[in-house]
Coordinates of C-alpha atoms and ligand atoms in Angstrom, one line a residue:
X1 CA 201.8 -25.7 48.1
X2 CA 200.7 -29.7 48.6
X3 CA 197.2 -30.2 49.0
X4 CA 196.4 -32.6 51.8
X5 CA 193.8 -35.3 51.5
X6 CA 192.4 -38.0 53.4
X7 CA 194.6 -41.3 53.0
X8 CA 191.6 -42.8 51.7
X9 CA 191.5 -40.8 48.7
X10 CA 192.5 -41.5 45.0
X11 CA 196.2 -41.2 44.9
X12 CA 195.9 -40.7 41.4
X13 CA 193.3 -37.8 41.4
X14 CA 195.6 -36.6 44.4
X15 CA 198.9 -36.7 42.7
X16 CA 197.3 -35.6 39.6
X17 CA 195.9 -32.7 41.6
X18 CA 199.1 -31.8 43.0
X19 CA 201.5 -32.0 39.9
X20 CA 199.2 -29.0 38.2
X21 CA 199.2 -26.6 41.0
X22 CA 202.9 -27.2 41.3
X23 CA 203.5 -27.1 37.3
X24 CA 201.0 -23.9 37.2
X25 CA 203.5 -21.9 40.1
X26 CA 206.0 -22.0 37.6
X27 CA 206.7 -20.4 34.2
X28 CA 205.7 -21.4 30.9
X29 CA 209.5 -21.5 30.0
X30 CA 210.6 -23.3 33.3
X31 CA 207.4 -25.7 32.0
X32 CA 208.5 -26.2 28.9
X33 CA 212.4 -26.5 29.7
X34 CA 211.3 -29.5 32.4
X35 CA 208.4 -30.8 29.8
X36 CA 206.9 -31.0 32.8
X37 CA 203.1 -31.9 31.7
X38 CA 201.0 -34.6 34.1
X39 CA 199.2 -37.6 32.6
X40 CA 195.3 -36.6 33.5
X41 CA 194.4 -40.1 35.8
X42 CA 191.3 -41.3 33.2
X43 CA 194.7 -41.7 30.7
X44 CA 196.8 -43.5 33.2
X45 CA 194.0 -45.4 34.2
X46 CA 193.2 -46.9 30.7
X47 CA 197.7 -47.4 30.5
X48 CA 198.5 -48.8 33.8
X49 CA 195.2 -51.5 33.4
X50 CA 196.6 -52.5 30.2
X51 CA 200.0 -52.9 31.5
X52 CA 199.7 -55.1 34.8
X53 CA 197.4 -57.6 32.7
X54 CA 199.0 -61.0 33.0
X55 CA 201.8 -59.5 35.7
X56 CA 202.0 -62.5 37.9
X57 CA 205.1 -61.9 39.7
X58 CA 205.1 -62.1 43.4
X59 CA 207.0 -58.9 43.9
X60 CA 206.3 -56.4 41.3
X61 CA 209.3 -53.7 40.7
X62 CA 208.0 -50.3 38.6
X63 CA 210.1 -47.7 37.6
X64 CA 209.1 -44.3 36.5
X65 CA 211.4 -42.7 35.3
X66 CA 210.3 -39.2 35.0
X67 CA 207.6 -39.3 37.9
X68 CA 206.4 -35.7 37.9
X69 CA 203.8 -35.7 40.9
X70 CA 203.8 -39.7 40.6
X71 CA 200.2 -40.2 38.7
X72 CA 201.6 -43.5 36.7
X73 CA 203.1 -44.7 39.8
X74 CA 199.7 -44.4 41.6
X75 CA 197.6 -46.0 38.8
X76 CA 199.8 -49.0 38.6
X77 CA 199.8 -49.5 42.3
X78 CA 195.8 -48.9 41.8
X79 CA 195.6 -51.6 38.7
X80 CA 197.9 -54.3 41.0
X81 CA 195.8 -53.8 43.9
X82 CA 192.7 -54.3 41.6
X83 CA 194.0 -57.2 39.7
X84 CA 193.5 -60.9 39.7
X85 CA 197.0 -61.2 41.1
X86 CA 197.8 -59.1 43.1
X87 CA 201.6 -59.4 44.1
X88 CA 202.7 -59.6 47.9
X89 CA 205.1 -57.0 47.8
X90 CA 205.5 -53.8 45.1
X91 CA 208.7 -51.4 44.5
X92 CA 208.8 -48.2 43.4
X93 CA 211.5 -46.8 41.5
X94 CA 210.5 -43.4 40.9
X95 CA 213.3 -40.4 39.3
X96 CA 212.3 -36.7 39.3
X97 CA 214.4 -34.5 38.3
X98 CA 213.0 -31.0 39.7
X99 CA 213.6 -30.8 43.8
X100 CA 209.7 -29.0 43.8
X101 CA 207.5 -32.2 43.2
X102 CA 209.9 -34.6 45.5
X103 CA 207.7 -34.0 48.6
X104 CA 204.6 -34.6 46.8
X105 CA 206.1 -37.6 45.4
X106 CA 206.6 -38.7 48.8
X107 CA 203.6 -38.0 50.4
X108 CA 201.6 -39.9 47.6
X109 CA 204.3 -42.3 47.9
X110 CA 203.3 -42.9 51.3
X111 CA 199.8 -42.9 50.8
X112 CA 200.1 -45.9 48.1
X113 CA 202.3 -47.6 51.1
X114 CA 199.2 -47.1 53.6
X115 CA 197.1 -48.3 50.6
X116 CA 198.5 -51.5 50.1
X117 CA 199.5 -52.1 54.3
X118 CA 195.4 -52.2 54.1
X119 CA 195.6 -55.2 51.6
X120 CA 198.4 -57.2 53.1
X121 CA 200.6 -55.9 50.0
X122 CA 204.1 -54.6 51.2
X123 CA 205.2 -51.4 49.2
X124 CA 208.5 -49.7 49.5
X125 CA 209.8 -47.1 47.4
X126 CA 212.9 -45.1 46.3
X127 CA 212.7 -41.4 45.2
X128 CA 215.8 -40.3 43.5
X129 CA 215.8 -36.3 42.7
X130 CA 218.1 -36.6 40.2
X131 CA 218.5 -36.6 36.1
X132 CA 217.0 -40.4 35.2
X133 CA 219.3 -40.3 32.0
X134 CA 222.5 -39.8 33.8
X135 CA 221.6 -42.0 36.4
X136 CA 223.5 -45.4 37.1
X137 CA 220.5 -47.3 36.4
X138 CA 219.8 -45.7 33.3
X139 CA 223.5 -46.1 32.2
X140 CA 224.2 -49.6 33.7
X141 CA 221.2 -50.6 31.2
X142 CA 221.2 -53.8 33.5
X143 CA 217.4 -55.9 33.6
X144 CA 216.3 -54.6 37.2
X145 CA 212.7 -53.7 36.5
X146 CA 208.8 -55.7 35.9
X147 CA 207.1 -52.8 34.6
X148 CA 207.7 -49.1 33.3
X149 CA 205.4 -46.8 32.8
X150 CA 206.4 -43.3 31.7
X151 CA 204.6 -40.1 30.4
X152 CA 208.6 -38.4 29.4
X153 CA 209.4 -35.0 29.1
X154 CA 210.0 -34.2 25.2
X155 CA 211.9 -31.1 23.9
X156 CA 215.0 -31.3 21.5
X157 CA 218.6 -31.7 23.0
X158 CA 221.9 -30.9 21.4
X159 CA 224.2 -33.2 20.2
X160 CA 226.9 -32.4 22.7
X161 CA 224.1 -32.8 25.7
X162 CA 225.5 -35.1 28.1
X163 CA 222.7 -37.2 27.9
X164 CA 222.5 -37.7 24.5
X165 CA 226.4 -38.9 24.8
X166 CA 225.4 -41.3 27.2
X167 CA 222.4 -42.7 25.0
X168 CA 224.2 -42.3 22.0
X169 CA 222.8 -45.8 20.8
X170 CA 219.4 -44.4 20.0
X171 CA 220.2 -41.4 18.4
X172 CA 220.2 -40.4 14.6
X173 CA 220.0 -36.9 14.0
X174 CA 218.6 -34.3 16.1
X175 CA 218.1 -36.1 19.1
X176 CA 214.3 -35.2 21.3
X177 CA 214.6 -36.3 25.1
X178 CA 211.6 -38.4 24.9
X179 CA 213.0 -40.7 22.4
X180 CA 216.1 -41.4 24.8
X181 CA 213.5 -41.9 27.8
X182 CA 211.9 -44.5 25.6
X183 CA 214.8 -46.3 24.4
X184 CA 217.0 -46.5 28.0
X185 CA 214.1 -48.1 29.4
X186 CA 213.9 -51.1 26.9
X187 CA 217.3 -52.6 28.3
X188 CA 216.1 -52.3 32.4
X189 CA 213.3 -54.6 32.0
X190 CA 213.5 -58.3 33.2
X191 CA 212.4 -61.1 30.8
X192 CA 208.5 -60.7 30.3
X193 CA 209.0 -57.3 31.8
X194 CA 206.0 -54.1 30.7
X195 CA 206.9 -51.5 29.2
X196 CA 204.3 -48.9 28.3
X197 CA 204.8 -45.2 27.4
X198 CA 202.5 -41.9 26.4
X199 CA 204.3 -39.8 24.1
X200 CA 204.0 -38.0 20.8
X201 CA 203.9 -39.6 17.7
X202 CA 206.5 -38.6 15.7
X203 CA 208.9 -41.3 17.0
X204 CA 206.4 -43.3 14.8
X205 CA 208.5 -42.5 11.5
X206 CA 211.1 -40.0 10.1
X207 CA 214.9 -41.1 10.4
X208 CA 215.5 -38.8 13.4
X209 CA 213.9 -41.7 15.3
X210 CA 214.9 -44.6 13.4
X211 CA 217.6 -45.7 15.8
X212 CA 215.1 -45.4 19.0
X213 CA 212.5 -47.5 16.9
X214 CA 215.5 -50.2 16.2
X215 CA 216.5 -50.5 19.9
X216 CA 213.1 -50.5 20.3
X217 CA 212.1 -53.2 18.6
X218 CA 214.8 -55.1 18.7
X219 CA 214.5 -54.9 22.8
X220 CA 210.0 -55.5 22.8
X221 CA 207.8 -57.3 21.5
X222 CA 204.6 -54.7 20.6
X223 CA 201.4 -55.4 22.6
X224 CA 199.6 -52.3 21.4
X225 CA 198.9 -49.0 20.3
X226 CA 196.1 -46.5 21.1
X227 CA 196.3 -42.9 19.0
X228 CA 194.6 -39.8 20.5
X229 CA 193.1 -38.3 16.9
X230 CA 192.7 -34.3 18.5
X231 CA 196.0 -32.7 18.8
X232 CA 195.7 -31.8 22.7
X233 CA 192.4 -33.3 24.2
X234 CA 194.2 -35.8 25.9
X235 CA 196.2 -33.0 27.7
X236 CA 193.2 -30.9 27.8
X237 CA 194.8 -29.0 30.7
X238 CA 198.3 -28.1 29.4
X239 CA 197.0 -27.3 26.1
X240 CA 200.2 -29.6 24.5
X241 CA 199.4 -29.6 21.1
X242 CA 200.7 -32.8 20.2
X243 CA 199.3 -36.0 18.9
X244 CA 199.8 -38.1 21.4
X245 CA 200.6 -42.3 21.5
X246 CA 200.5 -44.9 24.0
X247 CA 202.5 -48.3 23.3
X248 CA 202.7 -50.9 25.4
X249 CA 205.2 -53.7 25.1
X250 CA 206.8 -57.0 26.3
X251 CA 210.6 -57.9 26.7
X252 CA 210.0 -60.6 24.6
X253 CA 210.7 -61.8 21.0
X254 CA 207.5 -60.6 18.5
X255 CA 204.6 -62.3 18.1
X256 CA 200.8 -62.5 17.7
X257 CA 198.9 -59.4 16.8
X258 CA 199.2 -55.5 17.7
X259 CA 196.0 -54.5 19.5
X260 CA 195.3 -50.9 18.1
X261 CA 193.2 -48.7 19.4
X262 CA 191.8 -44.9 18.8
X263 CA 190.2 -42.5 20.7
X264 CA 189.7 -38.6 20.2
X265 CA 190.6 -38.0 23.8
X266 CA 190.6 -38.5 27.1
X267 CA 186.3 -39.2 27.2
X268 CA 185.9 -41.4 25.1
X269 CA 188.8 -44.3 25.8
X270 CA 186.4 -46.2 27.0
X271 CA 184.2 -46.8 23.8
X272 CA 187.9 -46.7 21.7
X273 CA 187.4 -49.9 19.4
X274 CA 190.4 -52.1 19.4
X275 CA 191.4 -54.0 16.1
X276 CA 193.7 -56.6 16.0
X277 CA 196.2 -56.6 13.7
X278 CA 199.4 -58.6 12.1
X279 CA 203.2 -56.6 12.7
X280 CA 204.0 -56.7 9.2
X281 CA 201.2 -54.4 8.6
X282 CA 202.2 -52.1 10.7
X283 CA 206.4 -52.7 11.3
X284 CA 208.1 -51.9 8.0
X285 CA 210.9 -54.6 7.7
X286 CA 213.4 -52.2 6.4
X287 CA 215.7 -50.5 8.7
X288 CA 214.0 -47.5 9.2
X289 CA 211.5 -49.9 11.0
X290 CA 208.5 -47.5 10.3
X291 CA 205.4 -48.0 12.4
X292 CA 202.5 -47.3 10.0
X293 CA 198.8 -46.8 11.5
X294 CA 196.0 -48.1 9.4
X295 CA 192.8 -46.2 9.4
X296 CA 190.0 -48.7 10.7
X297 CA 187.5 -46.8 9.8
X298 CA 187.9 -46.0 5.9
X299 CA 187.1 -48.7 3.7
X300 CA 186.8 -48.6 -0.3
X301 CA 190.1 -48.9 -1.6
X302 CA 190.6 -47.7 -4.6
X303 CA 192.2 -50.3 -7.3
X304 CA 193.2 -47.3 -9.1
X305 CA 195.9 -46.3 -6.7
X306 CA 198.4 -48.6 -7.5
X307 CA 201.3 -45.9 -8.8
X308 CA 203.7 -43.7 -7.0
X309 CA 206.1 -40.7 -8.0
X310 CA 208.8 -43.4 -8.7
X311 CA 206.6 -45.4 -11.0
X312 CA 205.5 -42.1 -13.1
X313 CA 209.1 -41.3 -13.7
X314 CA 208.4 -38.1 -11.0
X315 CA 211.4 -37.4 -8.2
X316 CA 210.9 -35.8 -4.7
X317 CA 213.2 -33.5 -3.8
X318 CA 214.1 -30.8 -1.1
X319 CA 214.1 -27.1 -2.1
X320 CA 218.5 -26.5 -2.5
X321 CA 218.5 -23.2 -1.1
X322 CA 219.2 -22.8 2.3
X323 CA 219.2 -19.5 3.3
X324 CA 222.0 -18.7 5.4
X325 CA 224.4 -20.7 3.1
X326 CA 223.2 -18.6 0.2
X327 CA 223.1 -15.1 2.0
X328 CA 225.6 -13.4 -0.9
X329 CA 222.9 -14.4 -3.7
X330 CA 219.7 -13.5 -1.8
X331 CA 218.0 -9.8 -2.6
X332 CA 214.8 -7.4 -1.5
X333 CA 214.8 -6.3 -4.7
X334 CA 215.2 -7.6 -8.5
X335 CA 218.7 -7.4 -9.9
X336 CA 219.8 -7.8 -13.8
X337 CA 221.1 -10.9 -12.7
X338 CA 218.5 -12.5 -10.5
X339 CA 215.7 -14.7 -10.5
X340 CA 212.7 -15.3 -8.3
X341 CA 213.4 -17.4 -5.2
X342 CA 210.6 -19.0 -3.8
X343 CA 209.7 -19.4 0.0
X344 CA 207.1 -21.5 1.9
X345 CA 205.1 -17.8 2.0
X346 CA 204.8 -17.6 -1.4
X347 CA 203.2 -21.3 -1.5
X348 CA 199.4 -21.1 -1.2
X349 CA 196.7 -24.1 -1.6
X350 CA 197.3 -24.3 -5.7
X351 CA 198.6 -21.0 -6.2
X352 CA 202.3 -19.5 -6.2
X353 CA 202.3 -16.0 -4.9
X354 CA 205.3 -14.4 -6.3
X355 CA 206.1 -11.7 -5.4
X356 CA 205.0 -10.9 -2.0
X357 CA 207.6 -7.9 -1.2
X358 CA 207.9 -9.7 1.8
X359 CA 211.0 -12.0 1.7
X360 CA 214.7 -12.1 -0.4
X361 CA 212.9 -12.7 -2.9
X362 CA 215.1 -12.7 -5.3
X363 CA 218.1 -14.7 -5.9
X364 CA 221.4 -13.9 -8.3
X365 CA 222.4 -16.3 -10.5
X366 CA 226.2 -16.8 -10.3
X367 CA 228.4 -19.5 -11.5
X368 CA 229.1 -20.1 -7.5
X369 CA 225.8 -20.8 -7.1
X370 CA 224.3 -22.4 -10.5
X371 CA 224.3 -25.6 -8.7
X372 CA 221.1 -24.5 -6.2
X373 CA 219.2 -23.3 -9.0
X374 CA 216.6 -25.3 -11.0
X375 CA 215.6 -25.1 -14.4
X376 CA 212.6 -22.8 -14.7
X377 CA 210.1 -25.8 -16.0
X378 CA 206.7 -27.0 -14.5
X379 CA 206.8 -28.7 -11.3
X380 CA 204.4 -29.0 -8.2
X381 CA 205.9 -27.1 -5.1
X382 CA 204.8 -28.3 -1.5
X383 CA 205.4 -26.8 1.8
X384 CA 207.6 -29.5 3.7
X385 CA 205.8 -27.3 7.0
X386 CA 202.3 -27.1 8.0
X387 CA 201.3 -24.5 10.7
X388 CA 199.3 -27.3 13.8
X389 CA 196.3 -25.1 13.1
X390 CA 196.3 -25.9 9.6
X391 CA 193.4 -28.3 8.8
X392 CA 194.8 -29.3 6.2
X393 CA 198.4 -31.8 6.3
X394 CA 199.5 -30.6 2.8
X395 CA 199.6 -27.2 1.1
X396 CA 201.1 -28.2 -2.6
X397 CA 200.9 -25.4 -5.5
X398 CA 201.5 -26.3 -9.2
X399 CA 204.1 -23.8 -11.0
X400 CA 203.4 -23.3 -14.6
X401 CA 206.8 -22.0 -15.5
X402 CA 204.9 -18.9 -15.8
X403 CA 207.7 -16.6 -13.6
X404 CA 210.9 -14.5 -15.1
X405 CA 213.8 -16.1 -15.9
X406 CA 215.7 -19.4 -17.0
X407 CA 216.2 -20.7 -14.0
X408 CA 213.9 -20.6 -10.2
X409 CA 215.5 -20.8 -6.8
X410 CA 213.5 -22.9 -4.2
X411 CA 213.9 -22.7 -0.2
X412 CA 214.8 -25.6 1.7
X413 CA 211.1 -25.2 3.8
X414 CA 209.9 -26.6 0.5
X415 CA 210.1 -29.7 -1.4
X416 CA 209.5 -30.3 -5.3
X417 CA 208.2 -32.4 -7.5
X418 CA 209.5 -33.0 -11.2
X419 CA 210.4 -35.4 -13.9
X420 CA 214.2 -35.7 -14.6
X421 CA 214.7 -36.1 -18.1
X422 CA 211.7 -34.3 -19.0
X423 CA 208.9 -32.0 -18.5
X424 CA 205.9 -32.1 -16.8
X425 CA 202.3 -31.1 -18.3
X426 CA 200.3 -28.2 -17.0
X427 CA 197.4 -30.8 -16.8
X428 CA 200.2 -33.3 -14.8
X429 CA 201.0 -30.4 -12.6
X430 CA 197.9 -29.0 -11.8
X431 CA 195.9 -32.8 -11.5
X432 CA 199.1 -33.7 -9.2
X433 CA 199.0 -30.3 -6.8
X434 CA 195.4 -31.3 -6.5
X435 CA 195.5 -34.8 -5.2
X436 CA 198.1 -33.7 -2.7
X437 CA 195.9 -30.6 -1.5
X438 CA 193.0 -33.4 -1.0
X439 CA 191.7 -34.3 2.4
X440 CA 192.3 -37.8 2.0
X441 CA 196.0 -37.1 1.5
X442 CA 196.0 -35.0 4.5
X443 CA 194.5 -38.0 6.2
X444 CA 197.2 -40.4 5.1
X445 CA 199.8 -38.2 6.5
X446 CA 198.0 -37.8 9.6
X447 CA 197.7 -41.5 9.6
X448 CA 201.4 -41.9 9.0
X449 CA 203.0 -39.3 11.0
X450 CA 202.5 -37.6 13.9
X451 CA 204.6 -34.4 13.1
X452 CA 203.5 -31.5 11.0
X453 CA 206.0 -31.8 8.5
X454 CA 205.6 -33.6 5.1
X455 CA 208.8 -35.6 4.4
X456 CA 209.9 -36.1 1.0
X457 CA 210.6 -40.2 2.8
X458 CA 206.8 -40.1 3.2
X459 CA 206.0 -38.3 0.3
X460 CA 207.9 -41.3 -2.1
X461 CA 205.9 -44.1 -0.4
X462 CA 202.4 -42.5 -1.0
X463 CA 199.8 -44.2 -3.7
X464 CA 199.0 -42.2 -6.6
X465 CA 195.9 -42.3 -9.5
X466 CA 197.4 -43.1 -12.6
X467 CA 198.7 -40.1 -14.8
X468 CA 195.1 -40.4 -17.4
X469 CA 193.4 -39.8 -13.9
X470 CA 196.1 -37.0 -12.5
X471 CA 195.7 -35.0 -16.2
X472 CA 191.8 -35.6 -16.2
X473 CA 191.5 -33.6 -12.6
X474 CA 194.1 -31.2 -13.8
X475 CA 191.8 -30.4 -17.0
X476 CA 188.7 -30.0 -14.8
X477 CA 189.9 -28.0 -12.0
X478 CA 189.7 -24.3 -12.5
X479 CA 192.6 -22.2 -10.8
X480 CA 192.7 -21.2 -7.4
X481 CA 189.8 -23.9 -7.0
X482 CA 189.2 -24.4 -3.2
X483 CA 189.8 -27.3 -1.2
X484 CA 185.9 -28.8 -0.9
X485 CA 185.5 -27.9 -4.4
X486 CA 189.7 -30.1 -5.3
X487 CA 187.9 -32.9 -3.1
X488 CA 184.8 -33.1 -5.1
X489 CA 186.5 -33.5 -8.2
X490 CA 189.3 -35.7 -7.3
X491 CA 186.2 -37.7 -5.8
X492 CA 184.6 -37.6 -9.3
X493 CA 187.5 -39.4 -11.1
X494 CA 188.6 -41.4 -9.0
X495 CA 185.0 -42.9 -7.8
X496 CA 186.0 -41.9 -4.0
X497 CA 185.6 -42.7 -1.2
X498 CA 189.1 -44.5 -1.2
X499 CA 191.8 -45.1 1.8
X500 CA 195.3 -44.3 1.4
X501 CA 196.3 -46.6 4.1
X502 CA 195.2 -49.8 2.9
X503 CA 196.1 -48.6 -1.0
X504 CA 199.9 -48.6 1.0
X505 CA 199.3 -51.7 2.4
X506 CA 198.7 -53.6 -0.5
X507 CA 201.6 -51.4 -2.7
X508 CA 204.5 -52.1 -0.1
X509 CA 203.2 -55.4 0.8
Ligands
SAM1 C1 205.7 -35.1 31.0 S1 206.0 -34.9 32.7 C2 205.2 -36.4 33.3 C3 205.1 -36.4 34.8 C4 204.4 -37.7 35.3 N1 205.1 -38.9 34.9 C5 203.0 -37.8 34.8 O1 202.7 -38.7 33.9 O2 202.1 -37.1 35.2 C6 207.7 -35.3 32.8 C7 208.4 -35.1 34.1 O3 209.8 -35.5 34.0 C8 210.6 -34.6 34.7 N2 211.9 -34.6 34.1 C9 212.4 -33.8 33.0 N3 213.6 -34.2 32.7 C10 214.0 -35.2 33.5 C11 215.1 -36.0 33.6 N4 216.1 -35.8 32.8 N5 215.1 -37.0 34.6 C12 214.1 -37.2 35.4 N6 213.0 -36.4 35.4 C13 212.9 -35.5 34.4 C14 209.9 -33.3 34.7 O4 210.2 -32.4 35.7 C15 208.4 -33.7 34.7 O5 207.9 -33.8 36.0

């Protein structure tokens, strides 16, 4: 059903309006197959007024690629209108791909066009009801556009999705729609074009999106960056519980400062502090061209931090044992020949709960299989998984070597830390599993990636105390000590508080 308003209302609100009654008279699933979630207008507001700022063409051509009910498309229309200079004549490019919001995109369509008439603006528009990826535009990647603004859908795609053939450029790995959205885009914009997009911010780091951040980059220069900190304020309505991202961009070569900006939500963009800030602090030269966000607000660094696993001789490393590769080995119940296998359920905040009677958790040792089984030695075990309700990023367990056997299986949901060559200290272990159970860790990680998962990539690059200071919180630290108490002592030693973010900033430098 379409709600009719007045023409003189706020498109926006109206096509905001629209776009969840229509998205609400449909399934979760259909929901979530379509990612079809609107932009609330305060968000699109505070995206489309950063992106027209300094448009001065005198026709103004927007795509949106994945319009939904066409709330960016209204509030960029709104933000031209209101602007110093205000073009003579807009286009719309707008692609939906679900026949259901096409009238509404019309009808708001039409209400821009009476809209602008009213200013002397011309507006004409195209609606296309068809698949923006596979599109001609989208494949022709010829420079057709002034400004895009796009809230994408995002859910994983398979490699042999015809869309991912098609954007094959910008993919590395498991491919998520929303990273293809963002990198066809870069290539339609003319010289001096906007780009600006809302979308999680696990495209941030992680190799799966290294080749979007490439074409990225190599296409924009990087205007800005506003973080939402809560995990679904921002889509208060949808309850996506995501951490969200807005970047906006030039197609221009890079230069000057990043603008970066956080809010917790939607309600309070408008007191979000912006700091200015060089690339090279945030755009990591290397190939993987990781976008790291400083935390503004922490200051303190600790001079202490100035090691990492690498530098105390300590490797990060994925559990070996994946399960369905190692089904003939795995058992309920203990066998002559096994020994315990260990699963992200047995990993608690510095504890190892073996066993649970829960999982295989057991695991014969076999000369077929030697090769996925470690040497039963101390080691800090960390769950490479957090649950989003978690409040913590990092659940990390030291292992005393205290379980049956010669050798320990571990799970590929878990990753492991432990020094080739040698053995690590109970006091190592347990000072180490602390640090990474600490708030401030989980912080950094927050600060780093968007995602819930703890990648042993961003695990290698994180600042550690010295080993005197990891072996000093070890031998305080009582077992099973909880997470306020972990912070209070890691705060002791290492004269706290410190930031993680600028320690990296001044180790990678
Ligand atoms: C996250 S919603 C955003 C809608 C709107 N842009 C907004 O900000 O409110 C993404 C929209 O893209 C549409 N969509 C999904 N896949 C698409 C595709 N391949 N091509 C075009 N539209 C698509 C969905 O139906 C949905 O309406």
């Amino acid at each position: 059903m379409l709600f009719e308003f007045p023409s003189h209302a706020d498109s926006a609100n109206h096509a905001y309006v629209n776009g969840i009654a229509a998205s609400r008279s449909i399934t979760k699933t259909e929901q979530k197959a379509l990612g079809q979630y609107m932009t609330p207008p305060a968000i699109a507001e505070f995206m489309a007024r950063r992106a027209v700022q300094g448009l001065g063409a005198a026709t103004v051509r927007i795509l949106e690629p994945a319009a939904g009910s066409g709330v960016l498309a209204a509030t960029a229309v709104d933000a031209l209108l209101g602007s110093a200079d205000t073009p003579r004549r807009i286009e719309l490019l707008l692609y939906e791909i679900d026949v259901r919001l096409i009238p509404g995109l019309r009808y708001v369509c039409d209400s821009l066009k009476v809209k602008c008439t009213a200013q002397g603006v011309d507006l004409d528009y195209v609606v296309a009801n068809e698949d923006f990826l596979l599109s001609a535009t989208a494949r022709e990647q010829k420079p057709l556009v002034d400004l895009v603004m796009s809230n994408p859908p995002y859910f994983k795609l398979g490699k042999l999705d015809p869309r991912v053939t098609a954007h094959s450029y910008s993919v590395w790995g498991q491919p998520n729609i929303y990273g293809l959205f963002m990198a066809a885009c870069c290539g339609l914009l003319r010289t001096g074009g906007r780009y600006c997009f809302i979308t999680p911010r696990s495209w941030m780091s992680g190799p799966y999106f290294s080749a979007v951040r490439r074409h990225l980059l190599a296409h924009l220069r990087l205007d800005g960056i506003h973080v939402f900190d809560s995990r679904c304020a921002h889509f208060s309505g949808d309850e996506v519980l995501q951490e969200a991202a807005i970047i906006w961009g030039t197609a221009l070569a890079q230069e000057g400062p990043i603008a970066l900006s956080t809010s917790y939500g939607a309600d309070d963009l408008d007191t979000a502090q912006v700091q200015h800030v060089a690339p090279s602090l945030l755009v990591s030269s290397l190939s993987a061209r990781v976008i790291r966000l400083p935390s503004p607000e922490k200051s303190g660094v600790s001079s202490r931090l100035t090691n990492t696993f690498a530098s105390h001789g300590l490797k990060v490393s994925t559990g070996p044992v994946v399960a369905f590769r190692a089904a003939a080995f795995l058992r309920h119940e203990v066998a002559v020949d096994s020994v315990p296998l260990l699963w992200l359920q047995h990993v608690k905040s510095m504890a190892i709960e073996w066993p649970i009677k829960k999982k295989r958790e057991h695991i014969s040792v076999r000369v077929q299989n030697a090769w996925m089984l470690l040497k039963n030695e101390p080691m800090v075990i960390l769950r490479r998984f957090s649950p989003k309700e978690d409040a913590r990023r990092v659940t990390a367990a030291p292992y005393f070597a205290d379980l049956p056997g010669s050798f320990v299986g571990i799970e590929n949901h878990l990753n492991y830390i432990s020094r080739p060559g040698g053995a690590m200290s109970a006091k190592e272990v347990a000072g180490l599993a602390a640090f990474l159970n600490t708030q401030s860790v989980s912080e950094y990680f927050q600060a780093v990636s968007g995602h819930t998962q703890v990648n042993a990539s961003d695990l290698r690059l994180l600042p550690l105390p010295s080993m005197t200071e990891l072996e000093e919180i070890g031998a305080i630290l009582k077992p099973r000590s909880s997470p306020e108490v972990i912070d209070e002592v890691v705060a002791q030693v290492l004269g706290l508080p410190f930031s993680l973010e600028r320690a990296v900033d001044s180790l990678h430098a």
